Short mmCIF file of C-alpha atoms in Angstrom, two decimals:
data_model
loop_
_atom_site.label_atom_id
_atom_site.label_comp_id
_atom_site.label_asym_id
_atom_site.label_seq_id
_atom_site.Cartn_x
_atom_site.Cartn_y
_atom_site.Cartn_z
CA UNK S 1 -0.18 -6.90 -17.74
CA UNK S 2 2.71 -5.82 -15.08
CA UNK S 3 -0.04 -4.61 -12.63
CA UNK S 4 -2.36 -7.22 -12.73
CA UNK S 5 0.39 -10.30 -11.70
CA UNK S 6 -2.05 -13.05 -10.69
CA UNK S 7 0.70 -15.56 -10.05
CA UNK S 8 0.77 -17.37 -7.07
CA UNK S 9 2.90 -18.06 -4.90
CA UNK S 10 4.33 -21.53 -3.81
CA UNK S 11 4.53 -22.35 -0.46
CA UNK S 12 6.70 -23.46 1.65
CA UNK S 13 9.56 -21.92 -0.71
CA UNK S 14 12.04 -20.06 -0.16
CA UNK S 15 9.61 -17.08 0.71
CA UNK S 16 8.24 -18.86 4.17
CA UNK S 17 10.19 -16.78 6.48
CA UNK S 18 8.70 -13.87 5.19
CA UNK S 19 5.42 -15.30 5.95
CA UNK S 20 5.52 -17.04 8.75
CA UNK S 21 6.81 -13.54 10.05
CA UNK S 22 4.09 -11.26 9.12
CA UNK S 23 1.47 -9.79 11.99
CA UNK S 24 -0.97 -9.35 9.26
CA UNK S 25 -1.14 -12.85 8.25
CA UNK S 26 -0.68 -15.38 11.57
CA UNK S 27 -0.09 -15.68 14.92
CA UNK S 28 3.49 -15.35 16.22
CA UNK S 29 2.76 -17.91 19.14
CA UNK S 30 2.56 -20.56 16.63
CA UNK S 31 5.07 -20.06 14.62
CA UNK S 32 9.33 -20.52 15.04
CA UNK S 33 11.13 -17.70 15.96
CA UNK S 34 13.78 -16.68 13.39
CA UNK S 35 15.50 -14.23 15.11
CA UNK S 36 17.65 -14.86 18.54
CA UNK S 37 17.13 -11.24 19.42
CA UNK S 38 13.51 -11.75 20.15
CA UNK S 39 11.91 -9.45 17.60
CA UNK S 40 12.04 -9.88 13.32
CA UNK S 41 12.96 -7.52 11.06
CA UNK S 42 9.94 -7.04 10.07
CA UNK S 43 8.63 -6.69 13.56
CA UNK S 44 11.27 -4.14 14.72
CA UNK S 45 9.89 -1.56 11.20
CA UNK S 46 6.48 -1.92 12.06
CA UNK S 47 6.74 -0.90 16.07
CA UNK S 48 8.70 2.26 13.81
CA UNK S 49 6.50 2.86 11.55
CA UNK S 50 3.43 2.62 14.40
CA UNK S 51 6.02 5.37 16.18
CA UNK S 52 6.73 7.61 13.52
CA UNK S 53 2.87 7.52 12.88
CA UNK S 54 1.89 8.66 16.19
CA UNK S 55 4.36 11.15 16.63
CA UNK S 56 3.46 12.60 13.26
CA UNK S 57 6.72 12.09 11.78
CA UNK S 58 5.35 10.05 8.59
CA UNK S 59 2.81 8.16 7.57
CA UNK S 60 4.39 4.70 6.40
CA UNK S 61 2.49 1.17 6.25
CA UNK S 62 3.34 -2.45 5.22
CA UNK S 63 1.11 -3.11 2.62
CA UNK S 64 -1.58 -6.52 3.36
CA UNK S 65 -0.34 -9.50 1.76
CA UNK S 66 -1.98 -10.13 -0.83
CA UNK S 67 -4.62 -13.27 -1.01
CA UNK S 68 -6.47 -14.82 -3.61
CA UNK S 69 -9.94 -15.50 -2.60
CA UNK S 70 -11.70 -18.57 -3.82
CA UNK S 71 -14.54 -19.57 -1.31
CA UNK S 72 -15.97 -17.56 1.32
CA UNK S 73 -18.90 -18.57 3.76
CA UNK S 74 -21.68 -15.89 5.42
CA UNK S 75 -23.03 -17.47 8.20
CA UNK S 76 -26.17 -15.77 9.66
CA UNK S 77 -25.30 -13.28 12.73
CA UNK S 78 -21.75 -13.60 12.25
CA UNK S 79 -18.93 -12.46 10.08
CA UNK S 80 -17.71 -14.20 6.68
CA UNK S 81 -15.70 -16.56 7.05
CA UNK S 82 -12.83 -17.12 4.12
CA UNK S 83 -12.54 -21.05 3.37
CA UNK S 84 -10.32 -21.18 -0.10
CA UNK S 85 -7.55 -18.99 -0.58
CA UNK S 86 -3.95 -19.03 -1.91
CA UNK S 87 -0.93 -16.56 -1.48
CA UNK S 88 -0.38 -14.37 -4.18
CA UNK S 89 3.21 -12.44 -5.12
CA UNK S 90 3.02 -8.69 -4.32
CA UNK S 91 3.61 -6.42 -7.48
CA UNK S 92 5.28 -4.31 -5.57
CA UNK S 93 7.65 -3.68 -2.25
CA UNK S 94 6.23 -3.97 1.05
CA UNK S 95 6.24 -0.56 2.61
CA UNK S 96 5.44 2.68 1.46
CA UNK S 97 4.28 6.30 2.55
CA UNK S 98 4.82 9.74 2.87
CA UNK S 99 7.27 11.41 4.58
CA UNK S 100 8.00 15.71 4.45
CA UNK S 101 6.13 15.57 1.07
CA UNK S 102 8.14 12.80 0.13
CA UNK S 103 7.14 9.71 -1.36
CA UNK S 104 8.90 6.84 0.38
CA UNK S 105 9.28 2.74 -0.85
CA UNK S 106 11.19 0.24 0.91
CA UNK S 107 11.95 -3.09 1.07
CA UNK S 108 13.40 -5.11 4.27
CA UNK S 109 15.53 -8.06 4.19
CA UNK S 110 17.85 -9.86 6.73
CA UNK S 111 20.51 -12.18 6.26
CA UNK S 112 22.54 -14.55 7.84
CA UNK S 113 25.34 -13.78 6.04
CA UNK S 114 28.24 -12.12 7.29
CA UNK S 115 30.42 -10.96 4.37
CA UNK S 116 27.29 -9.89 1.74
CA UNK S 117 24.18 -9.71 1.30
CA UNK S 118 22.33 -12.33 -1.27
CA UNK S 119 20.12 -11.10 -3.85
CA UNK S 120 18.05 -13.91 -4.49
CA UNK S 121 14.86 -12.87 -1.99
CA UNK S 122 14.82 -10.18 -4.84
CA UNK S 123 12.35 -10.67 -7.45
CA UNK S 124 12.21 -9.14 -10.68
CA UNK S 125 9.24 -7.30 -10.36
CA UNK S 126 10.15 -5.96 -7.20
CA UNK S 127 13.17 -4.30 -9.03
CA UNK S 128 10.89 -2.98 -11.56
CA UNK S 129 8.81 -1.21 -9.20
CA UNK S 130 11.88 0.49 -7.68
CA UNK S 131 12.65 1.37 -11.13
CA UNK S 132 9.37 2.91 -12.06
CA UNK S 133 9.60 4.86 -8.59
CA UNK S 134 12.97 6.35 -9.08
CA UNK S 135 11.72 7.29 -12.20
CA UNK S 136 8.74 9.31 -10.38
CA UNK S 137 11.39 10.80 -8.11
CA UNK S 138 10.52 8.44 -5.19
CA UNK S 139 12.99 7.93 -2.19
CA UNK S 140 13.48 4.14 -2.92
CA UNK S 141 15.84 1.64 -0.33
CA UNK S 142 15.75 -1.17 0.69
CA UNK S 143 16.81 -2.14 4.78
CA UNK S 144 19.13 -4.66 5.23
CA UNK S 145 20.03 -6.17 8.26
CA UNK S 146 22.65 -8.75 9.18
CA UNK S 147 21.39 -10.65 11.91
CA UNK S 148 24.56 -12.03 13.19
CA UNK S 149 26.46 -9.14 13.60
CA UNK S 150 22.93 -6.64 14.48
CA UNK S 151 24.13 -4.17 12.01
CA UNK S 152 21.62 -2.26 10.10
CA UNK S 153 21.77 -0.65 6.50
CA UNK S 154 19.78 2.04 4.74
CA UNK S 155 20.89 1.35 0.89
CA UNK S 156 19.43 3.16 -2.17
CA UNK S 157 17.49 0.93 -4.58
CA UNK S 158 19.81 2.34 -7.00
CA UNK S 159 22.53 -0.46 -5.81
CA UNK S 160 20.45 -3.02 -5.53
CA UNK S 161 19.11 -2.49 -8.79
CA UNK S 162 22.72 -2.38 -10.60
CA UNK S 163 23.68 -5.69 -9.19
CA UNK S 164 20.57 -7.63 -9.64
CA UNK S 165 20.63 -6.58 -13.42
CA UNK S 166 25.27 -7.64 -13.11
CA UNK S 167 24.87 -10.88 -15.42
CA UNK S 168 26.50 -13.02 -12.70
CA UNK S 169 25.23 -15.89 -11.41
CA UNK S 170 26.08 -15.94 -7.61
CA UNK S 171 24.19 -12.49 -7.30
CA UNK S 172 25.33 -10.85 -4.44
CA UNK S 173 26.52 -7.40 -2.70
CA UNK S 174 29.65 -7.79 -0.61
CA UNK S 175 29.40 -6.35 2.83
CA UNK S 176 32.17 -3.39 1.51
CA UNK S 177 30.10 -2.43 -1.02
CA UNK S 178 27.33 -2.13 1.24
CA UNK S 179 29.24 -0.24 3.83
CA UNK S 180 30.46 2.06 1.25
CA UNK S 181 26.99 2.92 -0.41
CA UNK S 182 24.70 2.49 2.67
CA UNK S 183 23.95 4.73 5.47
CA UNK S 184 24.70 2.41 8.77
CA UNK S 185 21.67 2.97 11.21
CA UNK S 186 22.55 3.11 15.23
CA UNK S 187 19.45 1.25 17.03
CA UNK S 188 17.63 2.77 19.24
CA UNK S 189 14.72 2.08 21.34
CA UNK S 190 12.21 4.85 20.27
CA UNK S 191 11.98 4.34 17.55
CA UNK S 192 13.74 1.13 17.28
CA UNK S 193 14.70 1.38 13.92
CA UNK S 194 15.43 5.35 13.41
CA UNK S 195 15.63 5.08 9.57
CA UNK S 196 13.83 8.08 9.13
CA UNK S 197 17.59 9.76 10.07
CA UNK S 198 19.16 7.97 6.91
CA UNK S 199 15.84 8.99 4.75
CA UNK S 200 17.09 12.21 5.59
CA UNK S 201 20.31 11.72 3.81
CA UNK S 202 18.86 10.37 1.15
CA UNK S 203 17.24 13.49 0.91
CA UNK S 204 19.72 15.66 0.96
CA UNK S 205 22.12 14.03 -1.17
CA UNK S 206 19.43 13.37 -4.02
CA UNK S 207 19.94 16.93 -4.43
CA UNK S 208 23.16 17.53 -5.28
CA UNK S 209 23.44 13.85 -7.57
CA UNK S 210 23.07 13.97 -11.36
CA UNK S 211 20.48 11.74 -12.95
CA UNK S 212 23.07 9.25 -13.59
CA UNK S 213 22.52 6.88 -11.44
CA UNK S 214 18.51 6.08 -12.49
CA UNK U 1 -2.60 1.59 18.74
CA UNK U 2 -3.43 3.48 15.80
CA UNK U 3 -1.59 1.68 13.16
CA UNK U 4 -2.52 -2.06 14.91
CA UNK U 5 -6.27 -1.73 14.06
CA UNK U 6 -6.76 -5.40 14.55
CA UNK U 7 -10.76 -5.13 14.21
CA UNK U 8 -12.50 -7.23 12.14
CA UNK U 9 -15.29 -6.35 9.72
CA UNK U 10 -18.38 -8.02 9.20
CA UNK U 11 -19.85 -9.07 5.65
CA UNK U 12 -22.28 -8.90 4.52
CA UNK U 13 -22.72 -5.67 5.43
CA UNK U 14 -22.44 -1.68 4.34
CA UNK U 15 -19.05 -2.80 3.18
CA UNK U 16 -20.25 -5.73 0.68
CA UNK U 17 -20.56 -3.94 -2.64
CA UNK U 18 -16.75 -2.75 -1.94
CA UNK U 19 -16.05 -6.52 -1.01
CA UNK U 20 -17.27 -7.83 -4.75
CA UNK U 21 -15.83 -5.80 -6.65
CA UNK U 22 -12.67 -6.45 -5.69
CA UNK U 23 -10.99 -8.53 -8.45
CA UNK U 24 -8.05 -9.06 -5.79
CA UNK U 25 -10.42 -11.26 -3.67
CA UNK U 26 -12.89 -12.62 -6.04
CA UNK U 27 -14.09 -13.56 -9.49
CA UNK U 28 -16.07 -11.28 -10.81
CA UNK U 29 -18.50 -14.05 -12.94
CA UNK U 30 -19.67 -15.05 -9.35
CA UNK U 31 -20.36 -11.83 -8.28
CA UNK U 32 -23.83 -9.94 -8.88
CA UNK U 33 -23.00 -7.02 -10.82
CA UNK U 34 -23.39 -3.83 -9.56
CA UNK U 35 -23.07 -0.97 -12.35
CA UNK U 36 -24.89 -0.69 -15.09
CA UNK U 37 -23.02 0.30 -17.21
CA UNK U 38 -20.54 -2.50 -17.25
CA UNK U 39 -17.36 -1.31 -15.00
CA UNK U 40 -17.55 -0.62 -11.09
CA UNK U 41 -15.52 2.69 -10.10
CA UNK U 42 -12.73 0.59 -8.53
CA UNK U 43 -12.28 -1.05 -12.14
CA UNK U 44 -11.83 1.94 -13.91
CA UNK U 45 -9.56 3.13 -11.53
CA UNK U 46 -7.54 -0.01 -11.78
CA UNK U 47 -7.38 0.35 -15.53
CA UNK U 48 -6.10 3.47 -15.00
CA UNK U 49 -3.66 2.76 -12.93
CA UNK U 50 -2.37 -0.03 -15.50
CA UNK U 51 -2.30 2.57 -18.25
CA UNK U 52 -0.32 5.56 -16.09
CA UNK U 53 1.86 2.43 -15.03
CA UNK U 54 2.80 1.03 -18.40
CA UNK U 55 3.15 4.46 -19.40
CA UNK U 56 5.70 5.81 -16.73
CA UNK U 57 3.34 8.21 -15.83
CA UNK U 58 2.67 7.26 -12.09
CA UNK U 59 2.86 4.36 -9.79
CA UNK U 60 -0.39 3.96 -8.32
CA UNK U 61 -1.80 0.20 -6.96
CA UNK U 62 -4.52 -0.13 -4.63
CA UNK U 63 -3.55 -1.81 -1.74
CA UNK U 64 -4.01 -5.44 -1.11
CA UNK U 65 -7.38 -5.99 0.98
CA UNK U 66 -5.84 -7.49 4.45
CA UNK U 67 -6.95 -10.79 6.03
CA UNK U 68 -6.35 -12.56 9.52
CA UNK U 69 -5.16 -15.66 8.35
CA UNK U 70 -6.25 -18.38 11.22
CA UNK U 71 -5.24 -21.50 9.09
CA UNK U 72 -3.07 -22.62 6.56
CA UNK U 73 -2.43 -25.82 5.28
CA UNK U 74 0.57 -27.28 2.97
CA UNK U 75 -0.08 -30.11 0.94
CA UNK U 76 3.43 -31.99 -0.66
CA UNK U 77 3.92 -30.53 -4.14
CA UNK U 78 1.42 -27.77 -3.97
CA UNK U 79 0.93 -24.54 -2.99
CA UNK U 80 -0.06 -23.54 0.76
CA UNK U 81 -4.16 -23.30 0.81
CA UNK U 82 -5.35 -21.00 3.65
CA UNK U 83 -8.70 -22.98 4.81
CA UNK U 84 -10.18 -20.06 7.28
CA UNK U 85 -9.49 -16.53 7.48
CA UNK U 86 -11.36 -13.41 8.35
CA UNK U 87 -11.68 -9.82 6.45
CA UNK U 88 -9.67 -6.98 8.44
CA UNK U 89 -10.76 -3.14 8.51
CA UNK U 90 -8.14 -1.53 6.98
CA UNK U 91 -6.32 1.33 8.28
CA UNK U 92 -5.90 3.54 5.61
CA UNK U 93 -7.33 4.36 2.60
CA UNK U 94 -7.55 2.07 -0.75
CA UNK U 95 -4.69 4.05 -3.07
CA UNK U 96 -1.54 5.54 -2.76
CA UNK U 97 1.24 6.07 -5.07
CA UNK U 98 4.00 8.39 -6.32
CA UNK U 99 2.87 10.81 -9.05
CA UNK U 100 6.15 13.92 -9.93
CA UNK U 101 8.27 13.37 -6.53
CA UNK U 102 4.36 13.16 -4.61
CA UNK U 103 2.79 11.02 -2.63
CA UNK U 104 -0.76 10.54 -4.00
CA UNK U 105 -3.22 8.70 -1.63
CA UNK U 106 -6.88 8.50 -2.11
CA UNK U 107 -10.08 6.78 -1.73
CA UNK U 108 -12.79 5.83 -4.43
CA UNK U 109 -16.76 6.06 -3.65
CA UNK U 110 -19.58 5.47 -5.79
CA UNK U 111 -23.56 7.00 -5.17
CA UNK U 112 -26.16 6.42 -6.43
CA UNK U 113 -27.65 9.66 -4.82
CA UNK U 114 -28.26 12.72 -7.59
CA UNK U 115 -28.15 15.62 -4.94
CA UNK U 116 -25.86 14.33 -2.33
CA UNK U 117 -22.85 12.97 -1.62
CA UNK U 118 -23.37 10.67 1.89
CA UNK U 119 -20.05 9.81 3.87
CA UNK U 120 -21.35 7.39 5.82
CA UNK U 121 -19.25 5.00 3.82
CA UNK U 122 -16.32 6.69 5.21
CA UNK U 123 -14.88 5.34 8.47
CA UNK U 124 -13.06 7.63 11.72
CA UNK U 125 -9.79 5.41 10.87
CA UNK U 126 -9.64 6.77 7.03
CA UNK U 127 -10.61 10.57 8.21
CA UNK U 128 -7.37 10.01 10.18
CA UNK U 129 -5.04 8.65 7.71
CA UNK U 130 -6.20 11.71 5.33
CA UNK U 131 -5.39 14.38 8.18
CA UNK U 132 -1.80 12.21 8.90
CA UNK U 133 -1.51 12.54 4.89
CA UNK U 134 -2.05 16.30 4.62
CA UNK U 135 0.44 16.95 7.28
CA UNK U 136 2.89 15.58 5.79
CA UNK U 137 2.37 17.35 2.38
CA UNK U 138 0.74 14.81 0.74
CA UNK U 139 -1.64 14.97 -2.19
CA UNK U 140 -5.23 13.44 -0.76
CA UNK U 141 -8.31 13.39 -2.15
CA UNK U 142 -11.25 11.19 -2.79
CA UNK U 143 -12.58 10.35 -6.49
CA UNK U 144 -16.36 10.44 -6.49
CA UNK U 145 -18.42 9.12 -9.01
CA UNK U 146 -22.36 9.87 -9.10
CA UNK U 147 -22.86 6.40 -11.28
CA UNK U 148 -26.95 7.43 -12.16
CA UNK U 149 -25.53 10.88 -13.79
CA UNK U 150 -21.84 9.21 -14.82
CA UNK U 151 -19.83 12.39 -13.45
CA UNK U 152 -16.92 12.15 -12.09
CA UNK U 153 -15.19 14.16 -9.60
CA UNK U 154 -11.62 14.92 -8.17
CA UNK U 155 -12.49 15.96 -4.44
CA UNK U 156 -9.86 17.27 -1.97
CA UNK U 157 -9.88 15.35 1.10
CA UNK U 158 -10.06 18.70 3.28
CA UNK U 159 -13.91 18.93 2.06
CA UNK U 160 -14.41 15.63 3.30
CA UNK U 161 -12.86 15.72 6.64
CA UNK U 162 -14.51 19.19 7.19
CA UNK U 163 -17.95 17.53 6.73
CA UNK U 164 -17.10 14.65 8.56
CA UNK U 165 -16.19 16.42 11.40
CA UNK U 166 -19.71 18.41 11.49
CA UNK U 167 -21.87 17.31 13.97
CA UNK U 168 -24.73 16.63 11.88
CA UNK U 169 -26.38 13.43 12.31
CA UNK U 170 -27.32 12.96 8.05
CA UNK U 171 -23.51 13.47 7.32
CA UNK U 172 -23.58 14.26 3.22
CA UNK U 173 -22.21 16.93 1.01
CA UNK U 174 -24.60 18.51 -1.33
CA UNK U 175 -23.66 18.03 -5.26
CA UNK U 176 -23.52 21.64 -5.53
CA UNK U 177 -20.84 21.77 -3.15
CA UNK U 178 -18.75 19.03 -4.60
CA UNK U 179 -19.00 21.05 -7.88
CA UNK U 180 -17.59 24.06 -6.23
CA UNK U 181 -14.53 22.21 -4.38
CA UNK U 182 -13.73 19.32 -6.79
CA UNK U 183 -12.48 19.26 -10.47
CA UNK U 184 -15.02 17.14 -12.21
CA UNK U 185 -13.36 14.81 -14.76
CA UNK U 186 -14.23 13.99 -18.52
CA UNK U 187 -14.16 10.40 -19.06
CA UNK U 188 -11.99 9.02 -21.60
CA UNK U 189 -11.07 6.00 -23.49
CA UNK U 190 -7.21 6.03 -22.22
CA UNK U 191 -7.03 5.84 -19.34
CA UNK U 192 -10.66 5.17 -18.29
CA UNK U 193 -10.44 8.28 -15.35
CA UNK U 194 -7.76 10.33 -16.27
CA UNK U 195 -7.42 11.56 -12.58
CA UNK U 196 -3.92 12.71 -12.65
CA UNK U 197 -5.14 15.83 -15.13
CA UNK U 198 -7.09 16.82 -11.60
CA UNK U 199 -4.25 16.20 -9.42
CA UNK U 200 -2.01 18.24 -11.50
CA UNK U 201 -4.23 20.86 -10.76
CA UNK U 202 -4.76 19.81 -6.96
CA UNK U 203 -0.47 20.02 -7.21
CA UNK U 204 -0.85 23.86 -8.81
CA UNK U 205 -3.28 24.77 -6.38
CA UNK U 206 -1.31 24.03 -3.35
CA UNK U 207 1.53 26.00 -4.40
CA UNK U 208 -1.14 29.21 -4.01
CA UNK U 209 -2.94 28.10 -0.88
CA UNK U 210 -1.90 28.97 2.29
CA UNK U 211 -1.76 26.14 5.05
CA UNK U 212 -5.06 27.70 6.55
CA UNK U 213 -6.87 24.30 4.72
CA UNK U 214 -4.80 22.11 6.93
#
């Protein structure tokens, strides 16, 4: 049953970050800030997402986290109120959409790290659904930023996917590896995160690669 | 801020029936049930979903239905249990995927009705996200079932916004027209709504069309 993953999700784990980070879920004044810079990761994609959207460059959303609902209450002239839920793990990656006719999945993660990038905020499902997309001839990536040194990376699920599956057990991409596979993204301020440029190149050199590397 | 919809939706309300049938949000053995004939719409298209999945066929989920989390508590040595939160209008509509290199997106809607086909159930938001779709070359369309008859229909989501956007205050599409624009579907065993046999043809079609339906 690979779509219908009712797992759920401990928290606080190693996943809280991610959570206490998301707009959808809570409010940012209540919560610590993880980055210095003043905006997340996953802040600085959705204000470029919300302005590739409105310029009619693409259509790409994070997807709702999902929630298992156990107890809801309708009180009379007002809206339901949820009073039992858990977290649940997403079957898939976090953003997706359309772009030039293109289908388009991506995954963000940032790191503290400053020589490579660990692979452990990876989960195996999440690397199956980049499988399965490749294998519908989606444009699959996954953003990576470093925090410390504010560099940004555009690099094809195809990478991530060959070193998740290495059978080592310090899983992780070295910074050179990443520099050599990845298109580096300049940041901007409109949109802040231009990674529609790298999608782009992903683009164009789909086309002239063999199937070899799905 | 068209992506930021932050609105909140009442229940009970139009939106209810959509609400229970969820099996994201909520057990079904609480829930009244709602079709006869054993299966809502939005559980057929799940199973479907499961089958093209397992089958590397497509990758098609519906998407997570979003929540403004308010409050979240963390017991020691158990997961996080969110103790009120609030149902969120989303933005876009329920499915989207990757189907052959496209981008698939589409909505599900079940009537009762035998002549008509009424879009009140359809909000401004999700006429929006279907135009932003089609722009970018996307494959969009609504799957419509008429549950009293048990037909089925593949409908382009250009028919819909055209009636939406007709100022007529009893907004509905007559059957007969559905039966002109859509592909109606026969209903199998495996999958359940074998949908991607219409968008195949939605996929051939386009090739012909000029941009005129845009």
């Amino acid at each position: 049953m690979l779509a219908g993953d009712n797992s759920m999700v401990k928290y606080p784990n190693g996943n809280r970050k991610e959570f206490h980070t998301d707009p959808d879920t809570l409010k940012k004044s209540n919560q610590p800030t993880f980055s210095r810079r003043g905006m997340t990761l996953e802040e600085e994609i959705n204000e470029s997402n919300e302005y590739y959207l409105v310029n009619n460059q693409a259509v790409i959303y994070k997807k709702p986290t999902p929630i298992q609902i156990v107890s809801v209450d309708y009180p009379k002239r007002s809206r339901a109120v949820i009073k039992e839920a858990y977290f649940r793990q997403a079957s898939t990656t976090d953003y997706n959409g359309v772009y030039r006719g293109y289908y388009v999945d991506f995954e963000a993660k940032e790191t503290k790290n400053k020589l490579s990038f660990p692979l452990k905020n990876f989960h195996q499902h999440q690397i199956e659904h980049f499988k399965r997309c490749l294998l519908q001839d989606g444009i699959c990536f996954v953003i990576i930023k470093f925090s410390t040194m504010n560099r940004y990376f555009v690099t094809p699920a195809s990478l991530i996917i060959a070193n998740f599956e290495h059978d080592d057990d310090q899983k992780s991409i070295k910074l050179t590896t990443i520099e050599e596979a990845s298109i580096e993204l300049s940041i901007g301020y409109r949109p802040t995160i231009p990674y529609l440029d790298a999608v782009d190149q992903l683009i164009k050199n789909k086309g002239i690669k063999t199937n070899n590397d799905r």
